[in-house]
Structures are given as C-alpha cells and as structure tokens.
C-alpha cells in the first residue's frame, strides 16, 4: 500500500481517537477494472482477529466463495454491498476480496477503510470522504452514527471502571494488604473485587490494571513471557539459574535486568534479529553464547493481549505506625500499542527484561518472570496519545 497523505493520516488519527479498529486497502486501476483486489496480510489478519473470515481455512475455487453483507458510506447515505471473499484455483489461491458497487465510490489508488462490526463490513473512502467534518458536525450522518455507536460501546467499560476507581479514591487512605512491592496493585484489585490469580488475561472486563507508587520512577511492567524453549539452547529457567545465579543470604537466585543497550554484571544482553524475527538473550561466556529465544510474533501477541486497553493507576504512598497506606490519585488510559514501536524500544533499551528466578529451600526453582518492563517515559512512545483522569475530583 502507498504511503498515506497528511490528510489521510489525520483522518486515521481521528478514528483512532474514537477507538475505531479498522484496516486499509488500496484498489489499483487494474483491480477496479477487473473487480478484484488482493486481500493483503493486514486485511487477512484483521478479518481473522474480528472473527469475520479466515482465509487460512478457506478452500480454493468458486464453490467455496463466501459472501458477507457490506455497507458503503457516502456523506449522507449508505449503499448496500455484497463482499466476496475467495481463493481462486489459479496460482497458489492467493486470497481475494471484492466489494460490489465499489467502482462508483473510489478512484484508482484511493485508500479504502474497512470496519468489521456486528458481522458486517462497513466501507468508506478514507481519501475522499470528509470524515473530520462529518464527525465534528452537529448534523447527523450514517458514518457519524456508526462511529459514535462503536465508540460508545468501546468506552462504556472504561467509564464504568473509572467511576469505581473514583469511589475507591473517595474512601481516602487504604491500608496495604501485604508488605511487598506488589501490594499497591493487590490492594486496589481487592477493593475492586478482583480475585488475585496468575491469569494472563486483562484484569477488569478486558482492561488491564497497572498500579504504581507516585514516589517511584521505576520501570512499569508490561507482561511476563517465558522463552520459546524449543528454539532455545537452554530448556528451562533452572538452566538459566545454574549458569548465571548467585548466592544472597540463604537463596540461590538470579534477579537482574537485561538490556539490548549494554551487558549487565552477569554478562547478559539482548539482541533483536529482525531477519529471523527473534529476540535473543546472549551471554559473554564463549561456551554459552546465545541461550534463549523469544519469537517477535509471540511477544507482539502478548503485548496486544495484555494491553489492548490499560489503566495505569498512580497511588500516593504514606506510612503510619509502620503500616503502608495508599491514596489512589490518577489514571492514565492507554489503548492499542503500536507494535512496530515495541521492537524499536527493545533496541533502544527503553523496554528491558527482568529475570526473577530463585531456588527455594526445597530445591524447587521459582520463576516470577521473565518480565518485560518499560521505562516511565516510554509509555507515550509505545501507545497512541493517552488520556489522564484525576480520581480526586470534587
């Protein structure tokens, strides 16, 4: 697809602000004449993620063509369209898509936006349709109604959670549940009625909660993800501990941060190999070298699963009579991380990895990570513009 113009970029940013998930496609002159378009990788992935169509399981040939309802949006009208999804017998059965009636609404090399919503296709010309005027106008239009309906549903849970957090903040100081770094999060989740568990799913109806003390400038947790052991030289956390661990009091442990910018005191560093799409951890010991691997595909998937939508909750910590108390004060609301930025931030050392491995008194190896963390000033590099809300409003 060609680079977007400044106008198209601004329209896309506006739709992102409304929490609209979409994909883009560029009809060519030949495609418009032949009523055929390639279903590109981003289009295929979008349709699959939204449970509308999976080209990977579709058989070749016209008898396996699938037709889905579509709607093409103009300024003040909608036209019905039949969306054809198929794989021809010729060649390798490269996926194809076509929207009936499209030639009346687009020119060659216009950018067409596709929204999957409630089992239907919603299509409009990003290049030509004055989206900013339609959305900001007091006059109703079909596209404005669609965007506001989707946006309202997307934001309903966020508004619900924000109100609950404000109610908790009104209670004032909350005693810490446990004497640990994690208590700021555990105390809040308990107040919200969320069970403490090890699930990798977001905490509150699809929204991830991340709490932190305002007095600290520590890195923020993104997610935990074990290496791909099948691709790695080492096959377990126990092997990593045995190779690089150290004694602290009565514990044999490996608690350290690993960065792509430099080697740590254990001689460990990260290396991102874009050619084979892997993140590799390396030791300066010649007999070890590269020892564990994460595929970028899995890391991207975990980031999207965990942080499709996140509330970063700030708490003011105070101590009274030896007990820590929290006053939850502010929320930063982020959505839909920019995947390409993740790789760049790894290389720049803004996103790092923490090993938290130890062998207990019974010889059992416990691994709390590996944790991927981001520096405090890195959030606005990984996520689109966020919103901040005070929890202490009168």
mmCIF file of C-alpha atoms in Angstrom:
data_model
loop_
_atom_site.group_PDB
_atom_site.id
_atom_site.type_symbol
_atom_site.label_atom_id
_atom_site.label_comp_id
_atom_site.label_asym_id
_atom_site.label_seq_id
_atom_site.Cartn_x
_atom_site.Cartn_y
_atom_site.Cartn_z
ATOM 1 C CA UNK A 1 0.000 0.000 0.000
ATOM 2 C CA UNK A 2 1.237 3.511 -0.812
ATOM 3 C CA UNK A 3 2.203 5.965 1.976
ATOM 4 C CA UNK A 4 -0.756 7.861 3.414
ATOM 5 C CA UNK A 5 -1.129 11.558 2.673
ATOM 6 C CA UNK A 6 -1.169 14.009 5.578
ATOM 7 C CA UNK A 7 -4.953 14.344 5.249
ATOM 8 C CA UNK A 8 -5.409 10.555 5.324
ATOM 9 C CA UNK A 9 -3.102 10.306 8.357
ATOM 10 C CA UNK A 10 -5.107 12.938 10.215
ATOM 11 C CA UNK A 11 -8.374 11.153 9.417
ATOM 12 C CA UNK A 12 -6.902 7.879 10.646
ATOM 13 C CA UNK A 13 -5.738 9.547 13.881
ATOM 14 C CA UNK A 14 -9.241 10.942 14.408
ATOM 15 C CA UNK A 15 -10.773 7.491 14.022
ATOM 16 C CA UNK A 16 -8.191 6.092 16.450
ATOM 17 C CA UNK A 17 -9.230 8.772 18.946
ATOM 18 C CA UNK A 18 -12.765 7.364 18.696
ATOM 19 C CA UNK A 19 -11.404 3.849 19.480
ATOM 20 C CA UNK A 20 -12.184 2.578 15.969
ATOM 21 C CA UNK A 21 -10.386 -0.581 14.886
ATOM 22 C CA UNK A 22 -10.065 -0.840 11.109
ATOM 23 C CA UNK A 23 -7.907 -1.962 8.227
ATOM 24 C CA UNK A 24 -6.983 -0.288 4.943
ATOM 25 C CA UNK A 25 -6.778 -1.436 1.346
ATOM 26 C CA UNK A 26 -5.682 0.296 -1.871
ATOM 27 C CA UNK A 27 -7.600 -0.594 -5.059
ATOM 28 C CA UNK A 28 -5.448 -0.422 -8.175
ATOM 29 C CA UNK A 29 -6.639 0.633 -11.632
ATOM 30 C CA UNK A 30 -6.403 -2.980 -12.836
ATOM 31 C CA UNK A 31 -8.227 -4.239 -9.751
ATOM 32 C CA UNK A 32 -11.117 -1.799 -10.252
ATOM 33 C CA UNK A 33 -11.432 -2.771 -13.921
ATOM 34 C CA UNK A 34 -11.430 -6.493 -13.125
ATOM 35 C CA UNK A 35 -13.466 -6.176 -9.897
ATOM 36 C CA UNK A 36 -10.755 -7.915 -7.867
ATOM 37 C CA UNK A 37 -8.373 -6.968 -5.062
ATOM 38 C CA UNK A 38 -5.678 -8.851 -3.195
ATOM 39 C CA UNK A 39 -6.577 -9.452 0.443
ATOM 40 C CA UNK A 40 -3.237 -8.293 1.868
ATOM 41 C CA UNK A 41 -1.707 -9.622 5.081
ATOM 42 C CA UNK A 42 -3.046 -6.787 7.278
ATOM 43 C CA UNK A 43 -6.546 -7.259 5.802
ATOM 44 C CA UNK A 44 -6.449 -11.028 6.347
ATOM 45 C CA UNK A 45 -5.231 -10.632 9.920
ATOM 46 C CA UNK A 46 -7.886 -8.017 10.687
ATOM 47 C CA UNK A 47 -10.719 -10.206 9.380
ATOM 48 C CA UNK A 48 -9.451 -13.193 11.353
ATOM 49 C CA UNK A 49 -8.959 -11.220 14.587
ATOM 50 C CA UNK A 50 -12.510 -9.902 14.296
ATOM 51 C CA UNK A 51 -13.923 -13.401 13.659
ATOM 52 C CA UNK A 52 -15.389 -12.382 10.304
ATOM 53 C CA UNK A 53 -13.388 -14.566 7.926
ATOM 54 C CA UNK A 54 -10.325 -16.837 7.983
ATOM 55 C CA UNK A 55 -8.649 -17.207 4.589
ATOM 56 C CA UNK A 56 -6.274 -19.837 6.010
ATOM 57 C CA UNK A 57 -9.102 -22.369 6.329
ATOM 58 C CA UNK A 58 -10.887 -21.424 3.089
ATOM 59 C CA UNK A 59 -10.609 -23.866 0.205
ATOM 60 C CA UNK A 60 -9.840 -22.793 -3.367
ATOM 61 C CA UNK A 61 -12.437 -22.488 -6.107
ATOM 62 C CA UNK A 62 -15.672 -20.579 -6.795
ATOM 63 C CA UNK A 63 -17.792 -23.131 -4.924
ATOM 64 C CA UNK A 64 -16.032 -22.079 -1.712
ATOM 65 C CA UNK A 65 -16.545 -18.351 -2.214
ATOM 66 C CA UNK A 66 -18.123 -16.607 0.775
ATOM 67 C CA UNK A 67 -20.474 -13.622 0.530
ATOM 68 C CA UNK A 68 -20.922 -11.277 3.527
ATOM 69 C CA UNK A 69 -23.136 -8.210 3.832
ATOM 70 C CA UNK A 70 -21.420 -4.863 3.451
ATOM 71 C CA UNK A 71 -22.347 -1.191 3.539
ATOM 72 C CA UNK A 72 -20.578 1.581 1.624
ATOM 73 C CA UNK A 73 -20.769 5.001 3.294
ATOM 74 C CA UNK A 74 -21.107 8.302 1.468
ATOM 75 C CA UNK A 75 -21.554 11.688 3.159
ATOM 76 C CA UNK A 76 -25.266 11.321 3.871
ATOM 77 C CA UNK A 77 -26.213 7.919 2.512
ATOM 78 C CA UNK A 78 -25.369 4.210 2.644
ATOM 79 C CA UNK A 79 -25.286 1.769 -0.238
ATOM 80 C CA UNK A 80 -25.688 -1.981 0.206
ATOM 81 C CA UNK A 81 -22.739 -4.074 -0.993
ATOM 82 C CA UNK A 82 -22.013 -7.777 -1.291
ATOM 83 C CA UNK A 83 -18.497 -8.587 -0.095
ATOM 84 C CA UNK A 84 -16.908 -11.557 -1.877
ATOM 85 C CA UNK A 85 -14.116 -13.482 -0.149
ATOM 86 C CA UNK A 86 -12.474 -16.269 -2.106
ATOM 87 C CA UNK A 87 -9.323 -18.046 -3.210
ATOM 88 C CA UNK A 88 -9.039 -18.798 -6.956
ATOM 89 C CA UNK A 89 -7.889 -22.147 -8.274
ATOM 90 C CA UNK A 90 -5.122 -20.471 -10.278
ATOM 91 C CA UNK A 91 -1.659 -19.900 -8.837
ATOM 92 C CA UNK A 92 -1.463 -20.541 -5.087
ATOM 93 C CA UNK A 93 -5.001 -19.483 -4.411
ATOM 94 C CA UNK A 94 -3.926 -16.045 -3.237
ATOM 95 C CA UNK A 95 -6.774 -14.547 -1.155
ATOM 96 C CA UNK A 96 -9.071 -12.128 -2.968
ATOM 97 C CA UNK A 97 -11.724 -9.667 -1.832
ATOM 98 C CA UNK A 98 -14.233 -7.519 -3.688
ATOM 99 C CA UNK A 99 -16.973 -5.074 -2.690
ATOM 100 C CA UNK A 100 -19.848 -4.818 -5.182
ATOM 101 C CA UNK A 101 -20.521 -1.222 -6.241
ATOM 102 C CA UNK A 102 -17.078 -0.037 -5.128
ATOM 103 C CA UNK A 103 -16.133 1.458 -8.515
ATOM 104 C CA UNK A 104 -18.811 4.154 -8.078
ATOM 105 C CA UNK A 105 -17.135 5.483 -4.931
ATOM 106 C CA UNK A 106 -13.361 5.242 -5.431
ATOM 107 C CA UNK A 107 -10.644 6.124 -7.900
ATOM 108 C CA UNK A 108 -7.518 4.029 -8.505
ATOM 109 C CA UNK A 109 -5.101 4.228 -5.570
ATOM 110 C CA UNK A 110 -7.596 5.809 -3.171
ATOM 111 C CA UNK A 111 -7.333 4.362 0.342
ATOM 112 C CA UNK A 112 -10.412 2.417 1.389
ATOM 113 C CA UNK A 113 -11.147 1.862 5.093
ATOM 114 C CA UNK A 114 -12.816 -1.347 6.277
ATOM 115 C CA UNK A 115 -14.529 -1.711 9.654
ATOM 116 C CA UNK A 116 -15.839 -5.078 10.855
ATOM 117 C CA UNK A 117 -18.788 -4.547 13.164
ATOM 118 C CA UNK A 118 -21.560 -6.927 14.246
ATOM 119 C CA UNK A 119 -20.774 -9.416 11.483
ATOM 120 C CA UNK A 120 -20.866 -6.909 8.624
ATOM 121 C CA UNK A 121 -18.401 -4.911 6.539
ATOM 122 C CA UNK A 122 -18.578 -1.123 6.769
ATOM 123 C CA UNK A 123 -16.610 0.532 3.964
ATOM 124 C CA UNK A 124 -15.739 4.148 3.173
ATOM 125 C CA UNK A 125 -13.244 6.114 1.103
ATOM 126 C CA UNK A 126 -10.635 7.470 3.509
ATOM 127 C CA UNK A 127 -9.105 9.600 0.752
ATOM 128 C CA UNK A 128 -12.297 11.382 -0.331
ATOM 129 C CA UNK A 129 -14.839 11.319 2.490
ATOM 130 C CA UNK A 130 -14.538 14.445 4.722
ATOM 131 C CA UNK A 131 -14.529 12.401 7.912
ATOM 132 C CA UNK A 132 -13.419 15.237 10.179
ATOM 133 C CA UNK A 133 -16.347 17.406 9.015
ATOM 134 C CA UNK A 134 -18.855 14.580 9.403
ATOM 135 C CA UNK A 135 -17.742 13.624 12.924
ATOM 136 C CA UNK A 136 -17.458 17.179 14.223
ATOM 137 C CA UNK A 137 -20.709 18.420 12.674
ATOM 138 C CA UNK A 138 -23.942 18.778 14.689
ATOM 139 C CA UNK A 139 -25.754 17.291 11.695
ATOM 140 C CA UNK A 140 -26.269 13.547 11.842
ATOM 141 C CA UNK A 141 -24.864 11.265 9.142
ATOM 142 C CA UNK A 142 -24.674 7.476 8.714
ATOM 143 C CA UNK A 143 -20.910 7.367 9.275
ATOM 144 C CA UNK A 144 -21.115 9.581 12.370
ATOM 145 C CA UNK A 145 -23.840 7.361 13.836
ATOM 146 C CA UNK A 146 -21.732 4.239 13.196
ATOM 147 C CA UNK A 147 -18.566 5.724 14.726
ATOM 148 C CA UNK A 148 -20.402 7.016 17.801
ATOM 149 C CA UNK A 149 -22.135 3.667 18.331
ATOM 150 C CA UNK A 150 -18.857 1.732 18.152
ATOM 151 C CA UNK A 151 -17.027 4.305 20.278
ATOM 152 C CA UNK A 152 -19.765 4.274 22.916
ATOM 153 C CA UNK A 153 -19.575 0.505 23.291
ATOM 154 C CA UNK A 154 -15.777 0.586 23.340
ATOM 155 C CA UNK A 155 -15.689 3.205 26.098
ATOM 156 C CA UNK A 156 -18.594 2.019 28.256
ATOM 157 C CA UNK A 157 -16.468 -0.354 30.356
ATOM 158 C CA UNK A 158 -13.721 2.252 30.727
ATOM 159 C CA UNK A 159 -16.235 4.774 32.105
ATOM 160 C CA UNK A 160 -17.597 2.114 34.468
ATOM 161 C CA UNK A 161 -14.124 1.285 35.795
ATOM 162 C CA UNK A 162 -13.191 4.965 36.114
ATOM 163 C CA UNK A 163 -16.243 5.602 38.311
ATOM 164 C CA UNK A 164 -15.370 2.617 40.512
ATOM 165 C CA UNK A 165 -11.828 3.915 40.942
ATOM 166 C CA UNK A 166 -13.141 7.332 41.909
ATOM 167 C CA UNK A 167 -15.374 5.721 44.533
ATOM 168 C CA UNK A 168 -12.334 3.889 45.951
ATOM 169 C CA UNK A 169 -10.324 7.124 45.947
ATOM 170 C CA UNK A 170 -13.089 8.848 47.953
ATOM 171 C CA UNK A 171 -12.504 6.383 50.793
ATOM 172 C CA UNK A 172 -9.130 8.018 51.392
ATOM 173 C CA UNK A 173 -6.105 6.083 52.636
ATOM 174 C CA UNK A 174 -6.325 2.329 52.126
ATOM 175 C CA UNK A 175 -4.133 0.009 54.243
ATOM 176 C CA UNK A 176 -1.731 -2.159 52.277
ATOM 177 C CA UNK A 177 -2.757 -5.808 52.125
ATOM 178 C CA UNK A 178 0.783 -7.175 52.198
ATOM 179 C CA UNK A 179 4.275 -5.903 52.880
ATOM 180 C CA UNK A 180 5.608 -6.158 49.324
ATOM 181 C CA UNK A 181 6.253 -4.110 46.191
ATOM 182 C CA UNK A 182 3.180 -5.707 44.603
ATOM 183 C CA UNK A 183 0.865 -4.537 47.396
ATOM 184 C CA UNK A 184 -0.124 -1.347 45.557
ATOM 185 C CA UNK A 185 -1.742 -3.459 42.839
ATOM 186 C CA UNK A 186 -3.103 -6.204 45.068
ATOM 187 C CA UNK A 187 -4.780 -3.706 47.399
ATOM 188 C CA UNK A 188 -6.532 -1.978 44.506
ATOM 189 C CA UNK A 189 -7.642 -5.209 42.824
ATOM 190 C CA UNK A 190 -9.085 -6.496 46.103
ATOM 191 C CA UNK A 191 -11.004 -3.225 46.562
ATOM 192 C CA UNK A 192 -12.457 -3.747 43.070
ATOM 193 C CA UNK A 193 -13.437 -7.331 43.915
ATOM 194 C CA UNK A 194 -10.912 -8.843 41.503
ATOM 195 C CA UNK A 195 -9.536 -12.229 42.537
ATOM 196 C CA UNK A 196 -5.768 -12.414 42.850
ATOM 197 C CA UNK A 197 -4.641 -15.060 40.348
ATOM 198 C CA UNK A 198 -1.933 -15.790 37.818
ATOM 199 C CA UNK A 199 -4.143 -15.375 34.746
ATOM 200 C CA UNK A 200 -2.526 -13.742 31.731
ATOM 201 C CA UNK A 201 -5.845 -12.157 30.768
ATOM 202 C CA UNK A 202 -6.592 -8.454 31.433
ATOM 203 C CA UNK A 203 -7.908 -7.722 34.924
ATOM 204 C CA UNK A 204 -11.253 -5.915 34.528
ATOM 205 C CA UNK A 205 -13.596 -6.881 31.664
ATOM 206 C CA UNK A 206 -10.805 -6.649 29.101
ATOM 207 C CA UNK A 207 -8.963 -3.715 30.716
ATOM 208 C CA UNK A 208 -5.535 -4.329 32.241
ATOM 209 C CA UNK A 209 -4.806 -2.614 35.574
ATOM 210 C CA UNK A 210 -1.279 -1.489 36.405
ATOM 211 C CA UNK A 211 -0.760 0.321 39.723
ATOM 212 C CA UNK A 212 2.393 2.116 40.872
ATOM 213 C CA UNK A 213 3.598 4.365 43.687
ATOM 214 C CA UNK A 214 3.869 8.028 42.673
ATOM 215 C CA UNK A 215 7.112 8.442 44.623
ATOM 216 C CA UNK A 216 8.930 5.929 42.453
ATOM 217 C CA UNK A 217 10.230 6.310 38.941
ATOM 218 C CA UNK A 218 10.648 2.588 38.447
ATOM 219 C CA UNK A 219 10.035 0.891 35.143
ATOM 220 C CA UNK A 220 6.469 -0.308 34.611
ATOM 221 C CA UNK A 221 5.566 -3.953 33.988
ATOM 222 C CA UNK A 222 4.276 -4.749 30.500
ATOM 223 C CA UNK A 223 3.918 -8.535 30.665
ATOM 224 C CA UNK A 224 5.634 -11.791 31.598
ATOM 225 C CA UNK A 225 6.644 -14.212 28.869
ATOM 226 C CA UNK A 226 8.824 -17.323 29.051
ATOM 227 C CA UNK A 227 11.209 -18.022 26.146
ATOM 228 C CA UNK A 228 10.417 -20.405 23.337
ATOM 229 C CA UNK A 229 12.231 -23.371 24.865
ATOM 230 C CA UNK A 230 12.060 -25.431 21.654
ATOM 231 C CA UNK A 231 14.099 -22.797 19.817
ATOM 232 C CA UNK A 232 16.448 -22.136 22.741
ATOM 233 C CA UNK A 233 19.756 -23.721 23.753
ATOM 234 C CA UNK A 234 18.641 -23.732 27.404
ATOM 235 C CA UNK A 235 15.401 -25.610 28.026
ATOM 236 C CA UNK A 236 14.307 -24.268 31.424
ATOM 237 C CA UNK A 237 14.600 -21.454 33.948
ATOM 238 C CA UNK A 238 16.604 -23.869 36.076
ATOM 239 C CA UNK A 239 19.374 -23.974 33.451
ATOM 240 C CA UNK A 240 19.471 -20.160 33.322
ATOM 241 C CA UNK A 241 19.747 -20.018 37.114
ATOM 242 C CA UNK A 242 22.509 -22.638 37.229
ATOM 243 C CA UNK A 243 24.537 -20.754 34.606
ATOM 244 C CA UNK A 244 24.235 -17.220 35.969
ATOM 245 C CA UNK A 245 22.822 -17.395 39.509
ATOM 246 C CA UNK A 246 24.456 -16.203 42.747
ATOM 247 C CA UNK A 247 24.011 -16.653 46.494
ATOM 248 C CA UNK A 248 22.222 -13.994 48.534
ATOM 249 C CA UNK A 249 21.938 -14.998 52.174
ATOM 250 C CA UNK A 250 20.290 -18.431 52.028
ATOM 251 C CA UNK A 251 18.919 -18.145 48.483
ATOM 252 C CA UNK A 252 20.499 -19.050 45.164
ATOM 253 C CA UNK A 253 18.923 -16.571 42.756
ATOM 254 C CA UNK A 254 19.150 -14.569 39.563
ATOM 255 C CA UNK A 255 17.456 -11.192 39.967
ATOM 256 C CA UNK A 256 18.745 -8.915 37.210
ATOM 257 C CA UNK A 257 17.784 -6.572 34.394
ATOM 258 C CA UNK A 258 18.853 -7.351 30.831
ATOM 259 C CA UNK A 259 19.008 -4.683 28.126
ATOM 260 C CA UNK A 260 19.883 -4.514 24.439
ATOM 261 C CA UNK A 261 21.969 -1.383 25.102
ATOM 262 C CA UNK A 262 24.672 -2.979 27.251
ATOM 263 C CA UNK A 263 25.728 -6.072 29.169
ATOM 264 C CA UNK A 264 24.836 -6.416 32.837
ATOM 265 C CA UNK A 265 27.121 -7.642 35.609
ATOM 266 C CA UNK A 266 26.254 -11.256 34.736
ATOM 267 C CA UNK A 267 27.457 -10.634 31.174
ATOM 268 C CA UNK A 268 23.938 -10.822 29.700
ATOM 269 C CA UNK A 269 22.451 -8.732 26.905
ATOM 270 C CA UNK A 270 19.546 -8.816 24.451
ATOM 271 C CA UNK A 271 19.780 -8.803 20.659
ATOM 272 C CA UNK A 272 16.890 -8.286 18.282
ATOM 273 C CA UNK A 273 17.274 -10.049 14.939
ATOM 274 C CA UNK A 274 14.678 -8.647 12.524
ATOM 275 C CA UNK A 275 15.681 -11.034 9.730
ATOM 276 C CA UNK A 276 14.574 -14.121 11.651
ATOM 277 C CA UNK A 277 12.083 -12.161 13.801
ATOM 278 C CA UNK A 278 13.532 -13.205 17.137
ATOM 279 C CA UNK A 279 14.659 -11.609 20.391
ATOM 280 C CA UNK A 280 17.759 -13.412 21.626
ATOM 281 C CA UNK A 281 19.448 -13.361 25.017
ATOM 282 C CA UNK A 282 23.210 -13.708 24.880
ATOM 283 C CA UNK A 283 25.972 -14.431 27.392
ATOM 284 C CA UNK A 284 29.549 -13.205 27.078
ATOM 285 C CA UNK A 285 30.707 -16.689 28.062
ATOM 286 C CA UNK A 286 32.048 -18.244 24.881
ATOM 287 C CA UNK A 287 30.846 -21.700 25.856
ATOM 288 C CA UNK A 288 27.257 -20.405 26.184
ATOM 289 C CA UNK A 289 26.688 -17.531 23.715
ATOM 290 C CA UNK A 290 23.044 -17.272 22.629
ATOM 291 C CA UNK A 291 21.000 -19.304 25.095
ATOM 292 C CA UNK A 292 17.289 -18.368 24.953
ATOM 293 C CA UNK A 293 14.957 -17.067 22.239
ATOM 294 C CA UNK A 294 11.573 -15.337 22.027
ATOM 295 C CA UNK A 295 9.814 -15.052 18.673
ATOM 296 C CA UNK A 296 8.709 -11.496 17.948
ATOM 297 C CA UNK A 297 5.347 -12.891 16.877
ATOM 298 C CA UNK A 298 4.698 -14.255 20.377
ATOM 299 C CA UNK A 299 5.910 -11.074 22.087
ATOM 300 C CA UNK A 300 3.694 -8.912 19.879
ATOM 301 C CA UNK A 301 0.744 -11.197 20.577
ATOM 302 C CA UNK A 302 1.272 -10.979 24.351
ATOM 303 C CA UNK A 303 1.559 -7.197 24.208
ATOM 304 C CA UNK A 304 -1.709 -6.926 22.287
ATOM 305 C CA UNK A 305 -3.475 -9.409 24.566
ATOM 306 C CA UNK A 306 -2.328 -7.708 27.750
ATOM 307 C CA UNK A 307 -2.515 -4.061 26.748
ATOM 308 C CA UNK A 308 -5.307 -3.680 24.236
ATOM 309 C CA UNK A 309 -6.603 -1.257 26.852
ATOM 310 C CA UNK A 310 -4.832 -0.357 30.108
ATOM 311 C CA UNK A 311 -5.427 1.800 33.180
ATOM 312 C CA UNK A 312 -2.124 2.914 34.760
ATOM 313 C CA UNK A 313 -3.182 3.893 38.286
ATOM 314 C CA UNK A 314 -0.980 6.209 40.342
ATOM 315 C CA UNK A 315 -1.051 5.929 44.145
ATOM 316 C CA UNK A 316 0.451 8.212 46.813
ATOM 317 C CA UNK A 317 2.111 6.017 49.445
ATOM 318 C CA UNK A 318 2.368 7.035 53.111
ATOM 319 C CA UNK A 319 3.460 5.174 56.233
ATOM 320 C CA UNK A 320 1.655 5.390 59.573
ATOM 321 C CA UNK A 321 2.664 3.345 62.634
ATOM 322 C CA UNK A 322 4.774 1.079 60.455
ATOM 323 C CA UNK A 323 1.866 0.360 58.050
ATOM 324 C CA UNK A 324 1.825 1.469 54.403
ATOM 325 C CA UNK A 325 -1.305 3.204 53.090
ATOM 326 C CA UNK A 326 -2.336 4.122 49.547
ATOM 327 C CA UNK A 327 -4.297 7.067 48.205
ATOM 328 C CA UNK A 328 -5.136 6.277 44.587
ATOM 329 C CA UNK A 329 -4.984 9.604 42.787
ATOM 330 C CA UNK A 330 -4.709 9.438 38.988
ATOM 331 C CA UNK A 331 -5.325 7.200 35.974
ATOM 332 C CA UNK A 332 -3.594 7.210 32.599
ATOM 333 C CA UNK A 333 -5.695 5.395 29.998
ATOM 334 C CA UNK A 334 -3.807 3.846 27.056
ATOM 335 C CA UNK A 335 -5.076 1.819 24.106
ATOM 336 C CA UNK A 336 -3.767 -0.345 21.289
ATOM 337 C CA UNK A 337 0.042 -0.326 21.453
ATOM 338 C CA UNK A 338 1.974 0.381 18.275
ATOM 339 C CA UNK A 339 3.585 -2.988 17.623
ATOM 340 C CA UNK A 340 6.383 -1.708 15.403
ATOM 341 C CA UNK A 341 7.479 0.576 18.256
ATOM 342 C CA UNK A 342 7.939 -2.391 20.609
ATOM 343 C CA UNK A 343 10.890 -3.689 18.574
ATOM 344 C CA UNK A 344 12.470 -0.254 18.340
ATOM 345 C CA UNK A 345 12.107 0.350 22.101
ATOM 346 C CA UNK A 346 13.779 -3.010 22.817
ATOM 347 C CA UNK A 347 16.744 -1.975 20.677
ATOM 348 C CA UNK A 348 16.883 1.431 22.366
ATOM 349 C CA UNK A 349 16.875 -0.085 25.856
ATOM 350 C CA UNK A 350 13.580 1.602 26.772
ATOM 351 C CA UNK A 351 11.978 -1.838 27.135
ATOM 352 C CA UNK A 352 14.082 -4.278 29.143
ATOM 353 C CA UNK A 353 13.810 -7.758 30.607
ATOM 354 C CA UNK A 354 13.952 -8.808 34.256
ATOM 355 C CA UNK A 355 14.887 -12.302 35.407
ATOM 356 C CA UNK A 356 13.340 -13.190 38.785
ATOM 357 C CA UNK A 357 14.492 -16.752 39.396
ATOM 358 C CA UNK A 358 15.413 -18.451 42.654
ATOM 359 C CA UNK A 359 15.769 -21.936 44.118
ATOM 360 C CA UNK A 360 13.906 -22.342 47.392
ATOM 361 C CA UNK A 361 14.998 -24.352 50.441
ATOM 362 C CA UNK A 362 13.390 -27.478 48.994
ATOM 363 C CA UNK A 363 15.347 -27.186 45.763
ATOM 364 C CA UNK A 364 12.363 -26.026 43.723
ATOM 365 C CA UNK A 365 13.072 -23.351 41.107
ATOM 366 C CA UNK A 366 10.580 -20.491 41.117
ATOM 367 C CA UNK A 367 10.383 -18.055 38.169
ATOM 368 C CA UNK A 368 8.289 -14.861 38.504
ATOM 369 C CA UNK A 369 9.161 -13.665 35.020
ATOM 370 C CA UNK A 370 10.766 -13.091 32.723
ATOM 371 C CA UNK A 371 9.167 -9.652 32.993
ATOM 372 C CA UNK A 372 9.256 -7.194 30.132
ATOM 373 C CA UNK A 373 9.286 -3.662 31.557
ATOM 374 C CA UNK A 374 9.203 -0.165 30.103
ATOM 375 C CA UNK A 375 10.828 2.998 31.405
ATOM 376 C CA UNK A 376 8.358 5.594 32.772
ATOM 377 C CA UNK A 377 8.919 7.992 29.871
ATOM 378 C CA UNK A 378 8.364 5.221 27.326
ATOM 379 C CA UNK A 379 4.577 4.868 27.543
ATOM 380 C CA UNK A 380 3.875 7.647 25.052
ATOM 381 C CA UNK A 381 6.354 6.034 22.651
ATOM 382 C CA UNK A 382 4.599 2.650 22.736
ATOM 383 C CA UNK A 383 0.977 3.798 22.850
ATOM 384 C CA UNK A 384 -1.049 6.378 20.899
ATOM 385 C CA UNK A 385 -1.881 9.587 22.816
ATOM 386 C CA UNK A 386 -3.373 8.666 26.195
ATOM 387 C CA UNK A 387 -5.945 10.318 28.439
ATOM 388 C CA UNK A 388 -5.350 11.214 32.077
ATOM 389 C CA UNK A 389 -8.057 11.436 34.722
ATOM 390 C CA UNK A 390 -7.913 12.659 38.291
ATOM 391 C CA UNK A 391 -9.514 10.328 40.845
ATOM 392 C CA UNK A 392 -9.767 13.088 43.450
ATOM 393 C CA UNK A 393 -12.247 15.383 41.739
ATOM 394 C CA UNK A 394 -14.798 17.065 43.989
#
